[in-house]
Short mmCIF file of C-alpha atoms in Angstrom, two decimals:
data_model
loop_
_atom_site.label_atom_id
_atom_site.label_comp_id
_atom_site.label_asym_id
_atom_site.label_seq_id
_atom_site.Cartn_x
_atom_site.Cartn_y
_atom_site.Cartn_z
CA MET Q 1380 8.68 35.75 47.25
CA GLU Q 1381 6.33 35.60 50.16
CA THR Q 1382 4.50 38.69 49.08
CA VAL Q 1383 3.89 37.21 45.64
CA GLN Q 1384 2.43 34.09 47.20
CA ASN Q 1385 0.25 36.15 49.48
CA GLY Q 1386 -0.95 38.14 46.53
CA LEU Q 1387 -1.85 34.98 44.60
CA GLU Q 1388 -3.69 33.56 47.55
CA GLU Q 1389 -5.61 36.79 47.92
CA GLU Q 1390 -6.56 36.69 44.30
CA LEU Q 1391 -7.76 33.09 44.57
CA MET Q 1392 -9.72 33.95 47.68
CA SER Q 1393 -11.39 36.85 45.97
CA HIS Q 1394 -12.35 34.55 43.05
CA GLN Q 1395 -13.78 32.02 45.43
CA SER Q 1396 -15.86 34.58 47.26
CA GLY Q 1397 -17.09 36.92 44.56
CA HIS Q 1398 -17.15 35.22 41.13
CA PRO Q 1399 -18.53 31.88 39.90
CA PRO Q 1400 -15.98 29.04 40.22
CA LEU Q 1401 -13.05 29.48 37.86
CA LYS Q 1402 -13.01 27.05 34.91
CA MET Q 1403 -9.54 25.66 34.45
CA GLY Q 1404 -7.91 24.90 31.10
CA ILE Q 1405 -8.91 25.79 27.57
CA ASP Q 1406 -12.47 26.82 26.81
CA ILE Q 1407 -13.19 23.93 24.47
CA PRO Q 1408 -14.82 20.64 25.44
CA ASN Q 1409 -12.38 18.14 26.95
CA GLY Q 1410 -13.29 15.59 24.30
CA LYS Q 1411 -12.40 18.00 21.55
CA LEU Q 1412 -9.07 18.85 23.17
CA GLY Q 1413 -8.41 15.12 23.44
CA MET Q 1414 -9.24 14.66 19.76
CA TRP Q 1415 -6.88 17.46 18.75
CA LEU Q 1416 -4.07 15.98 20.85
CA PHE Q 1417 -4.74 12.62 19.22
CA LEU Q 1418 -4.69 14.26 15.79
CA GLY Q 1419 -1.32 15.76 16.75
CA THR Q 1420 0.07 12.26 17.23
CA GLU Q 1421 -1.65 11.18 14.02
CA ILE Q 1422 0.10 13.93 12.08
CA MET Q 1423 3.44 12.61 13.35
CA PHE Q 1424 2.40 9.05 12.54
CA PHE Q 1425 1.68 9.84 8.90
CA THR Q 1426 4.44 12.38 8.36
CA ALA Q 1427 6.93 9.70 9.46
CA PHE Q 1428 5.74 7.43 6.65
CA ILE Q 1429 5.37 10.22 4.12
CA GLY Q 1430 8.75 11.76 5.00
CA SER Q 1431 10.54 8.41 4.74
CA TYR Q 1432 8.82 7.73 1.44
CA ILE Q 1433 9.91 11.08 0.01
CA VAL Q 1434 13.52 10.47 1.03
CA LEU Q 1435 13.56 6.90 -0.30
CA ARG Q 1436 11.97 8.07 -3.51
CA ILE Q 1437 14.59 10.78 -4.02
CA GLY Q 1438 17.40 8.35 -3.18
CA SER Q 1439 16.29 5.63 -5.57
CA GLU Q 1440 17.40 6.46 -9.08
CA GLY Q 1441 15.01 4.75 -11.47
CA TRP Q 1442 12.01 4.52 -9.17
CA PRO Q 1443 9.12 2.83 -11.03
CA THR Q 1444 6.81 5.56 -12.33
CA ASP Q 1445 5.48 3.95 -15.51
CA THR Q 1446 1.80 3.35 -14.82
CA ASN Q 1447 1.95 0.15 -16.86
CA VAL Q 1448 4.46 -1.15 -14.35
CA THR Q 1449 3.03 0.20 -11.12
CA HIS Q 1450 -0.65 -0.18 -12.04
CA ILE Q 1451 -1.31 3.21 -10.50
CA ARG Q 1452 -4.45 4.69 -11.97
CA ILE Q 1453 -4.70 8.46 -11.72
CA TRP Q 1454 -8.44 8.44 -12.39
CA ALA Q 1455 -8.92 6.18 -9.37
CA GLY Q 1456 -6.83 8.40 -7.12
CA GLY Q 1457 -8.45 11.55 -8.46
CA THR Q 1458 -11.95 10.17 -8.02
CA ASN Q 1459 -11.11 9.10 -4.49
CA THR Q 1460 -9.81 12.60 -3.74
CA PHE Q 1461 -13.09 14.04 -4.97
CA VAL Q 1462 -15.09 11.49 -2.96
CA LEU Q 1463 -13.24 12.38 0.25
CA ILE Q 1464 -13.67 16.12 -0.33
CA CYS Q 1465 -17.42 15.54 -0.81
CA SER Q 1466 -17.58 13.49 2.37
CA SER Q 1467 -15.71 16.22 4.24
CA VAL Q 1468 -18.35 18.73 3.15
CA ALA Q 1469 -21.09 16.30 4.16
CA VAL Q 1470 -19.67 15.87 7.66
CA VAL Q 1471 -19.37 19.65 8.03
CA PHE Q 1472 -23.08 20.00 7.21
CA ALA Q 1473 -23.86 17.24 9.69
CA LEU Q 1474 -22.18 19.31 12.40
CA GLU Q 1475 -24.07 22.41 11.26
CA GLY Q 1476 -27.26 20.40 11.57
CA MET Q 1477 -26.33 19.39 15.11
CA ARG Q 1478 -25.60 23.01 16.03
CA SER Q 1479 -28.91 24.26 14.67
CA LYS Q 1480 -30.71 21.40 16.50
CA ASN Q 1481 -31.89 20.00 13.18
CA PHE Q 1482 -30.98 16.40 14.04
CA GLN Q 1483 -32.89 14.96 11.08
CA LEU Q 1484 -30.66 16.97 8.76
CA ALA Q 1485 -27.55 15.95 10.71
CA ARG Q 1486 -28.47 12.29 10.31
CA LYS Q 1487 -29.01 12.74 6.61
CA TRP Q 1488 -25.54 14.23 6.13
CA LEU Q 1489 -23.94 11.58 8.34
CA PHE Q 1490 -25.54 8.96 6.12
CA VAL Q 1491 -24.17 10.67 3.00
CA THR Q 1492 -20.70 10.65 4.60
CA LEU Q 1493 -20.96 6.96 5.34
CA ILE Q 1494 -22.03 6.14 1.77
CA LEU Q 1495 -19.13 8.17 0.38
CA SER Q 1496 -16.67 6.33 2.64
CA PHE Q 1497 -17.96 3.08 1.16
CA VAL Q 1498 -17.38 4.46 -2.33
CA PHE Q 1499 -13.82 5.39 -1.34
CA LEU Q 1500 -13.09 1.91 -0.03
CA GLY Q 1501 -14.68 0.36 -3.11
CA ILE Q 1502 -12.35 2.22 -5.45
CA LYS Q 1503 -9.42 1.49 -3.14
CA SER Q 1504 -10.13 -2.23 -3.12
CA TYR Q 1505 -10.39 -2.20 -6.91
CA GLU Q 1506 -6.89 -0.73 -6.96
CA TYR Q 1507 -5.61 -3.25 -4.43
CA TYR Q 1508 -7.09 -6.02 -6.54
CA GLY Q 1509 -5.06 -4.79 -9.52
CA LYS Q 1510 -1.87 -4.82 -7.43
CA PHE Q 1511 -2.50 -8.33 -6.12
CA ASP Q 1512 -3.48 -9.52 -9.57
CA HIS Q 1513 -0.17 -8.37 -11.05
CA ASN Q 1514 1.86 -9.47 -8.04
CA ILE Q 1515 2.87 -5.90 -7.20
CA LEU Q 1516 3.52 -6.92 -3.63
CA PRO Q 1517 6.50 -6.31 -1.35
CA GLY Q 1518 8.97 -9.16 -1.58
CA ARG Q 1519 7.34 -10.67 -4.67
CA ILE Q 1520 8.87 -8.47 -7.33
CA PRO Q 1521 12.14 -9.41 -9.04
CA GLU Q 1522 14.36 -6.35 -9.36
CA THR Q 1523 17.03 -7.72 -11.68
CA ASN Q 1524 17.10 -10.17 -14.59
CA SER Q 1525 18.79 -12.85 -12.47
CA GLN Q 1526 16.10 -12.51 -9.83
CA ALA Q 1527 13.40 -12.78 -12.50
CA LEU Q 1528 15.06 -15.98 -13.73
CA ALA Q 1529 15.25 -17.39 -10.21
CA PHE Q 1530 11.61 -16.49 -9.48
CA THR Q 1531 10.46 -18.18 -12.67
CA ALA Q 1532 12.53 -21.29 -11.95
CA ARG Q 1533 11.01 -21.49 -8.49
CA ASP Q 1534 7.47 -20.99 -9.79
CA LEU Q 1535 7.94 -23.64 -12.48
CA ARG Q 1536 9.13 -26.17 -9.95
CA ALA Q 1537 6.32 -25.31 -7.56
CA ALA Q 1538 3.80 -25.72 -10.40
CA THR Q 1539 4.84 -29.32 -10.98
CA GLY Q 1540 4.09 -30.16 -7.34
CA ILE Q 1541 6.97 -32.63 -7.32
CA ASP Q 1542 8.29 -31.61 -3.90
CA PRO Q 1543 5.12 -32.07 -1.82
CA GLN Q 1544 4.24 -35.30 -3.63
CA THR Q 1545 7.70 -36.81 -3.11
CA GLU Q 1546 7.58 -35.80 0.53
CA LYS Q 1547 4.20 -37.45 0.90
CA LEU Q 1548 5.63 -40.64 -0.58
CA LYS Q 1549 8.61 -40.52 1.79
CA ARG Q 1550 6.30 -40.05 4.77
CA MET Q 1551 4.27 -43.06 3.70
CA GLU Q 1552 7.39 -45.16 3.32
CA THR Q 1553 8.61 -44.34 6.82
CA GLN Q 1554 5.13 -45.19 8.08
CA MET Q 1555 5.42 -48.48 6.26
CA ALA Q 1556 8.80 -49.24 7.83
CA GLU Q 1557 7.39 -48.58 11.28
CA LEU Q 1558 4.39 -50.75 10.59
CA GLN Q 1559 6.56 -53.60 9.39
CA LYS Q 1560 8.63 -53.36 12.58
CA LYS Q 1561 5.50 -53.67 14.66
CA GLY Q 1562 4.21 -56.41 12.42
CA GLY Q 1563 0.90 -54.83 11.60
CA LYS Q 1564 -1.17 -55.12 8.46
CA THR Q 1565 0.55 -53.45 5.57
CA GLU Q 1566 -1.76 -54.15 2.63
CA LEU Q 1567 -3.83 -51.01 2.85
CA LEU Q 1568 -0.81 -48.75 3.23
CA GLN Q 1569 0.96 -50.58 0.41
CA LYS Q 1570 -1.96 -49.79 -1.85
CA ARG Q 1571 -1.74 -46.13 -0.97
CA ILE Q 1572 2.01 -46.14 -1.49
CA ASP Q 1573 1.58 -47.68 -4.92
CA ALA Q 1574 -0.96 -45.05 -5.85
CA GLN Q 1575 1.34 -42.30 -4.61
CA LYS Q 1576 4.27 -43.78 -6.53
CA LYS Q 1577 2.18 -43.64 -9.65
CA VAL Q 1578 1.47 -39.97 -9.03
CA VAL Q 1579 5.16 -39.20 -8.53
CA ASP Q 1580 6.12 -41.20 -11.61
CA GLU Q 1581 3.64 -39.22 -13.64
CA ILE Q 1582 5.04 -35.92 -12.45
CA THR Q 1583 8.72 -36.84 -12.68
CA PRO Q 1584 9.18 -36.46 -16.46
CA ILE Q 1585 7.46 -33.06 -16.28
CA ALA Q 1586 9.59 -32.02 -13.32
CA ASN Q 1587 12.72 -33.12 -15.15
CA LYS Q 1588 12.00 -30.56 -17.86
CA VAL Q 1589 12.08 -27.92 -15.14
CA VAL Q 1590 15.28 -29.32 -13.65
CA ALA Q 1591 16.94 -28.81 -17.02
CA ILE Q 1592 15.86 -25.16 -17.00
CA ASN Q 1593 16.95 -24.73 -13.38
CA ASP Q 1594 20.39 -26.05 -14.30
CA ARG Q 1595 20.68 -23.47 -17.03
CA VAL Q 1596 19.61 -20.73 -14.61
CA LYS Q 1597 22.26 -21.87 -12.19
CA ALA Q 1598 24.95 -22.08 -14.84
CA GLY Q 1599 23.92 -18.67 -16.19
CA THR Q 1600 23.40 -19.99 -19.70
CA ILE Q 1601 19.84 -18.76 -20.10
CA GLU Q 1602 18.67 -15.24 -20.84
CA LEU Q 1603 15.38 -13.77 -19.70
CA GLY Q 1604 14.57 -12.66 -23.24
CA LEU Q 1605 11.77 -10.26 -22.41
CA ALA Q 1606 10.26 -8.32 -25.27
CA ALA Q 1607 10.17 -5.20 -23.12
CA GLU Q 1608 13.89 -4.83 -23.45
CA HIS Q 1609 13.52 -4.00 -27.10
CA GLY Q 1610 11.38 -0.97 -26.58
CA LYS Q 1611 8.80 0.68 -24.45
CA ASP Q 1612 5.87 -0.43 -26.58
CA ALA Q 1613 5.53 -3.79 -24.89
CA PRO Q 1614 3.28 -3.62 -21.85
CA GLN Q 1615 5.23 -4.42 -18.73
CA GLY Q 1616 4.00 -6.39 -15.79
CA HIS Q 1617 1.97 -8.75 -17.92
CA SER Q 1618 2.88 -12.25 -18.75
CA ALA Q 1619 5.94 -12.14 -20.91
CA ALA Q 1620 4.91 -15.31 -22.66
CA GLU Q 1621 1.65 -13.60 -23.52
CA THR Q 1622 3.39 -10.58 -24.97
CA SER Q 1623 5.87 -12.61 -26.93
CA ASP Q 1624 3.06 -14.72 -28.36
CA THR Q 1625 0.82 -11.87 -29.34
CA LYS Q 1626 3.18 -9.07 -30.17
CA LYS Q 1627 6.16 -10.84 -31.61
CA PRO Q 1628 6.13 -14.10 -33.51
CA ALA Q 1629 8.64 -16.40 -31.87
CA THR Q 1630 10.80 -16.63 -34.97
CA GLU Q 1631 11.37 -12.91 -34.95
CA HIS Q 1632 12.98 -13.08 -31.56
CA PRO Q 1633 16.70 -12.37 -31.87
CA ALA Q 1634 17.68 -14.99 -29.31
CA GLN Q 1635 15.71 -17.58 -31.22
CA GLU Q 1636 17.50 -16.69 -34.41
CA ALA Q 1637 20.79 -17.25 -32.68
CA GLY Q 1638 19.58 -20.77 -31.88
CA LYS Q 1639 19.41 -20.05 -28.15
CA SER Q 1640 16.21 -20.45 -26.22
CA THR Q 1641 15.40 -17.90 -23.52
CA MET Q 1642 13.35 -18.22 -20.36
CA VAL Q 1643 10.41 -16.67 -22.18
CA THR Q 1644 10.52 -19.19 -25.01
CA GLU Q 1645 11.12 -22.06 -22.56
CA VAL Q 1646 8.07 -21.08 -20.52
CA ALA Q 1647 6.03 -20.64 -23.70
CA ARG Q 1648 7.08 -24.14 -24.74
CA LEU Q 1649 6.07 -25.56 -21.35
CA HIS Q 1650 2.75 -23.71 -21.62
CA LYS Q 1651 2.12 -25.50 -24.90
CA GLU Q 1652 3.30 -28.91 -23.74
CA ASN Q 1653 1.61 -29.01 -20.33
CA PRO Q 1654 -0.92 -26.18 -20.20
CA GLU Q 1655 -2.70 -27.71 -17.21
CA VAL Q 1656 0.53 -27.74 -15.18
CA PHE Q 1657 2.36 -24.58 -16.22
CA GLY Q 1658 -0.56 -22.46 -17.40
CA SER Q 1659 -0.36 -20.14 -14.42
CA VAL Q 1660 3.41 -19.59 -14.50
CA GLN Q 1661 4.51 -16.26 -15.91
CA VAL Q 1662 7.89 -14.74 -16.49
CA PRO Q 1663 7.86 -11.64 -14.29
CA HIS Q 1664 9.34 -8.39 -15.53
CA PRO Q 1665 12.09 -7.13 -13.27
CA ILE Q 1666 11.08 -3.83 -11.69
CA LYS Q 1667 13.91 -1.91 -10.12
CA TYR Q 1668 12.90 -0.72 -6.64
CA GLY Q 1669 9.57 -2.44 -7.18
CA ASN Q 1670 9.55 -3.95 -3.69
CA LEU Q 1671 10.34 -0.67 -2.00
CA PHE Q 1672 7.64 0.99 -4.07
CA ALA Q 1673 5.13 -1.68 -3.10
CA SER Q 1674 6.07 -1.43 0.59
CA CYS Q 1675 5.66 2.34 0.61
CA TYR Q 1676 2.42 2.20 -1.34
CA PHE Q 1677 0.82 -0.42 0.86
CA ILE Q 1678 1.96 0.97 4.20
CA MET Q 1679 0.67 4.46 3.42
CA THR Q 1680 -2.57 3.61 1.66
CA GLY Q 1681 -3.11 0.67 4.01
CA PHE Q 1682 -2.91 2.75 7.17
CA HIS Q 1683 -5.04 5.38 5.52
CA ALA Q 1684 -7.66 2.75 4.68
CA ILE Q 1685 -7.61 1.56 8.31
CA HIS Q 1686 -8.32 5.14 9.36
CA VAL Q 1687 -11.21 5.24 6.92
CA LEU Q 1688 -12.60 2.09 8.53
CA VAL Q 1689 -12.35 3.64 12.01
CA GLY Q 1690 -14.16 6.75 10.76
CA MET Q 1691 -16.88 4.58 9.25
CA ALA Q 1692 -17.31 2.82 12.60
CA MET Q 1693 -17.86 6.22 14.24
CA PHE Q 1694 -20.49 7.23 11.67
CA ILE Q 1695 -22.24 3.88 11.99
CA LEU Q 1696 -22.32 4.33 15.76
CA LEU Q 1697 -23.76 7.84 15.40
CA LEU Q 1698 -26.36 6.67 12.90
CA SER Q 1699 -27.30 3.79 15.19
CA TYR Q 1700 -28.63 6.34 17.70
CA GLY Q 1701 -31.34 7.02 15.15
CA SER Q 1702 -33.88 9.53 16.36
CA LYS Q 1703 -32.18 9.59 19.77
CA LEU Q 1704 -29.42 11.72 18.26
CA SER Q 1705 -29.50 14.93 20.25
CA SER Q 1706 -27.49 17.87 21.55
CA GLN Q 1707 -25.53 15.64 23.90
CA HIS Q 1708 -23.90 14.04 20.82
CA GLU Q 1709 -22.75 17.34 19.40
CA VAL Q 1710 -19.17 16.97 20.66
CA PHE Q 1711 -19.07 13.40 19.35
CA VAL Q 1712 -20.18 14.58 15.91
CA GLU Q 1713 -17.62 17.38 16.01
CA ASN Q 1714 -14.84 14.94 16.97
CA ALA Q 1715 -15.86 12.41 14.33
CA GLY Q 1716 -15.86 15.28 11.86
CA LEU Q 1717 -12.39 16.45 12.91
CA TYR Q 1718 -11.09 12.90 12.57
CA TRP Q 1719 -12.71 12.53 9.17
CA HIS Q 1720 -11.24 15.81 7.93
CA PHE Q 1721 -7.85 14.53 9.03
CA VAL Q 1722 -8.36 11.38 6.95
CA ASP Q 1723 -9.16 13.65 4.03
CA LEU Q 1724 -6.07 15.73 4.80
CA VAL Q 1725 -3.78 12.70 4.65
CA TRP Q 1726 -5.25 11.69 1.30
CA ILE Q 1727 -4.75 15.22 -0.03
CA PHE Q 1728 -1.00 14.59 0.36
CA LEU Q 1729 -0.97 10.91 -0.60
CA PHE Q 1730 -2.73 11.61 -3.90
CA PRO Q 1731 0.01 13.73 -5.51
CA LEU Q 1732 2.84 11.80 -3.86
CA LEU Q 1733 1.70 8.36 -5.00
CA TYR Q 1734 -0.35 9.04 -8.10
CA ILE Q 1735 1.28 12.01 -9.79
CA ILE Q 1736 4.95 12.42 -8.90
CA MET S 728 -19.84 27.78 25.57
CA THR S 729 -22.73 30.12 24.94
CA ASP S 730 -20.82 32.24 22.48
CA GLU S 731 -19.67 29.22 20.49
CA HIS S 732 -21.85 30.22 17.58
CA ASN S 733 -20.01 33.49 17.47
CA ASP S 734 -16.75 31.56 17.46
CA HIS S 735 -17.92 29.57 14.45
CA PRO S 736 -19.43 32.03 12.03
CA HIS S 737 -21.23 30.49 9.11
CA VAL S 738 -18.65 29.62 6.52
CA ALA S 739 -19.59 29.37 2.87
CA TYR S 740 -18.80 25.66 2.82
CA TRP S 741 -19.84 25.13 -0.76
CA ARG S 742 -17.40 27.79 -1.85
CA ILE S 743 -14.57 26.03 0.02
CA PHE S 744 -15.72 22.80 -1.60
CA GLY S 745 -15.48 24.51 -5.00
CA TYR S 746 -11.93 25.67 -4.29
CA LEU S 747 -10.92 22.16 -3.23
CA CYS S 748 -12.37 20.68 -6.44
CA ILE S 749 -10.59 23.26 -8.57
CA PHE S 750 -7.30 22.47 -6.84
CA THR S 751 -7.82 18.75 -7.38
CA VAL S 752 -8.51 19.28 -11.07
CA ALA S 753 -5.43 21.50 -11.26
CA SER S 754 -3.18 18.75 -9.92
CA VAL S 755 -4.68 16.24 -12.36
CA ILE S 756 -4.06 18.73 -15.19
CA ALA S 757 -0.44 19.05 -13.99
CA ASP S 758 -0.17 15.28 -14.37
CA VAL S 759 -1.83 15.13 -17.79
CA MET S 760 0.21 18.07 -19.09
CA ASP S 761 3.25 15.98 -18.22
CA LEU S 762 5.19 18.73 -16.50
CA LYS S 763 7.82 16.07 -15.82
CA ALA S 764 8.56 15.83 -19.52
CA MET S 765 8.20 19.59 -20.10
CA TYR S 766 10.50 20.64 -17.27
CA ASN S 767 11.55 18.03 -14.74
CA ILE S 768 10.27 16.13 -11.76
CA THR S 769 11.20 18.92 -9.36
CA VAL S 770 8.85 21.36 -11.07
CA LEU S 771 6.05 18.82 -11.10
CA SER S 772 6.60 17.97 -7.42
CA ALA S 773 6.71 21.62 -6.42
CA VAL S 774 3.50 22.42 -8.30
CA VAL S 775 1.40 19.49 -7.05
CA LEU S 776 2.69 19.68 -3.47
CA LEU S 777 2.02 23.42 -3.35
CA ILE S 778 -1.52 22.71 -4.53
CA SER S 779 -1.81 20.09 -1.77
CA CYS S 780 -0.66 22.60 0.82
CA PHE S 781 -3.36 25.05 -0.32
CA LYS S 782 -5.98 22.31 -0.13
CA ALA S 783 -4.77 21.25 3.30
CA SER S 784 -4.88 24.81 4.56
CA TYR S 785 -8.49 25.23 3.40
CA VAL S 786 -9.52 21.98 5.09
CA LEU S 787 -7.68 22.89 8.31
CA ARG S 788 -8.89 26.49 8.49
CA TYR S 789 -12.53 26.13 7.47
CA PHE S 790 -13.64 22.51 7.73
CA MET S 791 -11.72 21.90 10.96
CA HIS S 792 -12.49 25.45 12.13
CA LEU S 793 -8.89 26.14 13.10
CA LYS S 794 -9.26 29.69 11.86
CA PHE S 795 -11.69 30.35 14.67
CA GLU S 796 -9.88 28.51 17.46
CA GLY S 797 -7.77 30.00 20.23
CA GLY S 798 -4.01 30.03 20.61
CA TRP S 799 -3.91 26.45 21.87
CA LYS S 800 -3.89 25.22 18.26
CA TYR S 801 -0.28 26.36 17.88
CA ILE S 802 0.87 24.52 21.02
CA ILE S 803 -0.65 21.27 19.79
CA LEU S 804 0.12 21.46 16.10
CA LEU S 805 3.43 23.26 15.66
CA PRO S 806 5.59 20.61 17.42
CA THR S 807 4.33 18.02 14.97
CA VAL S 808 5.68 20.14 12.13
CA VAL S 809 9.14 19.78 13.68
CA LEU S 810 9.05 16.02 13.17
CA ALA S 811 7.55 16.34 9.72
CA LEU S 812 10.48 18.51 8.60
CA ALA S 813 13.27 17.01 10.72
CA LEU S 814 12.77 13.42 9.58
CA PRO S 815 13.30 13.99 5.85
CA PHE S 816 16.19 16.36 6.54
CA ALA S 817 17.85 13.87 8.88
CA LEU S 818 17.52 11.01 6.40
CA ALA S 819 18.31 13.07 3.32
CA SER S 820 22.09 13.06 3.67
CA ASP S 821 22.39 9.26 3.72
CA ILE S 822 19.30 7.79 2.13
CA GLY S 823 18.33 10.65 -0.14
CA ILE S 824 21.76 11.41 -1.55
CA HIS S 825 23.95 8.32 -1.37
CA TYR S 826 21.58 5.44 -1.28
CA TYR S 827 22.18 2.37 -3.45
CA ASP S 828 24.30 2.50 -6.54
CA VAL S 829 22.61 2.45 -9.89
CA GLU S 830 22.61 -1.35 -9.86
CA VAL S 831 20.33 -2.74 -7.17
CA PRO S 832 22.63 -4.75 -4.92
CA GLN S 833 20.08 -6.96 -3.21
CA GLN S 834 20.57 -10.62 -4.04
CA ASN S 835 17.94 -13.18 -3.49
CA THR S 836 20.27 -15.55 -1.72
CA LEU S 837 17.47 -17.79 -0.54
CA LEU S 838 16.32 -18.54 -4.06
CA GLU S 839 19.84 -19.06 -5.32
CA LYS S 840 20.44 -21.53 -2.53
CA GLU S 841 17.27 -23.35 -3.47
CA ILE S 842 18.33 -23.65 -7.08
CA GLU S 843 21.77 -24.87 -6.01
CA GLN S 844 20.19 -27.54 -3.85
CA ILE S 845 18.02 -28.74 -6.70
CA ALA S 846 21.03 -28.99 -8.99
CA GLU S 847 23.03 -30.84 -6.36
CA GLN S 848 20.25 -33.28 -5.78
CA LYS S 849 20.00 -33.95 -9.45
CA ALA S 850 23.72 -34.56 -9.71
CA GLU S 851 23.49 -36.92 -6.77
CA ASP S 852 20.62 -38.82 -8.32
CA GLU S 853 22.51 -39.26 -11.55
CA HIS S 854 25.55 -40.45 -9.69
CA HIS S 855 23.40 -42.89 -7.78
CA HIS S 856 21.89 -44.36 -10.93
CA GLY S 857 25.35 -44.74 -12.40
CA ASP S 858 24.47 -42.87 -15.58
CA GLU S 859 26.99 -41.09 -17.74
CA PRO S 860 28.69 -38.19 -15.95
CA ALA S 861 26.56 -35.10 -15.62
CA GLU S 862 27.33 -32.32 -18.03
CA HIS S 863 27.57 -29.85 -15.17
CA GLY S 864 30.18 -31.94 -13.39
CA GLY S 865 31.47 -29.05 -11.34
CA GLY S 866 28.40 -29.14 -9.14
CA HIS S 867 30.17 -30.16 -5.93
#
């Protein structure tokens, strides 16, 4: 044991005397090693999401894959894949420019990368807009017919605005009672209360129509009556009232023939009677596992988009050096490039998993 | 540091770019061909994920220069693969195989409660006004 230690010491001594000082660690820049370690944690970060998604997807029989339901557009995903591959090439050429001391060229390619990242986010936000527009959001999607009924009932009631207006009236009345106790002037408040009462009285008959529907929902005597149940031809995810109006004349509807109104026909009736109140209410199509799908979609693409934003910040910082960009930034460019390639790498797996399978 | 340029020989980046584009088009073709309908979802998944692995390996080896790096790359990257594989395997037995039944069991209890409240209130109001008995008398 002692001899080994002596031997080591001797070796160290000989290094100290004869050779230039020994460089410890791996022969890559510290920053680059740090970036690779960070990317190691990033791989685990994304594989946790992707792995969970794969398992949930396999475990959920009847996962929504119809693009009319999910509003997944393969052309958008494919284009974004292409855009990211292009930007990866651009950032590689930027690094080549840095290595060959052609900083003008490096800046040009960094700029191209930045533009392409904007294109990516543009397409991504278009897709997000589609999801928000069709309410494909976690927690907002009914998964069964009874949930769809309950959601519609809630939306109808909210559209009338009866609850906030009644509450406002109640608040005013308690204010009035307090004022009367104190013996203050009540005329002004009384005027406001009268005006508010008028508002509530105007809403009440409209709200009562909804109460009747809510009662039927509660008693289970109303069907959803969505056209989509009759075949795949009807586009899902759109307003059911819209589809039943355009695609099927109301009289053709089987439920109507049986003399029983459905939620769809009820909502269509309310649309006609009070378009300014109920115009925005739609009967949502139940999407089995829709909420889980939306959660997975948004958590994966959302975190990816955040990574894109961070990469863009790096490129903007590099470009802000302008003509001062020099050899001392080479490691920075290399690290930004490594990070950006990783962002591309994640998308390479998200694209087939979310858009194709 | 001086021999870094030897460590990173000039790669034909445009050729790698070409491969990546071809692979992307191939996975889109797999989607358009509807392999899911022709065979089943397993075949489709295997094909497109294999394509992804090829793409990823090109990006890692050439764009990220891993092909030209030292042995440290294995120490940093291989442990992450353990998590990537272990997580799905660990969850597969419960979540992947016996997850929910065919019928989704979640109930939106909050909404149902809300509807119940509305109905109760209505029944109360009617009772208060002394109208004819409500048709849904079993409300309470």
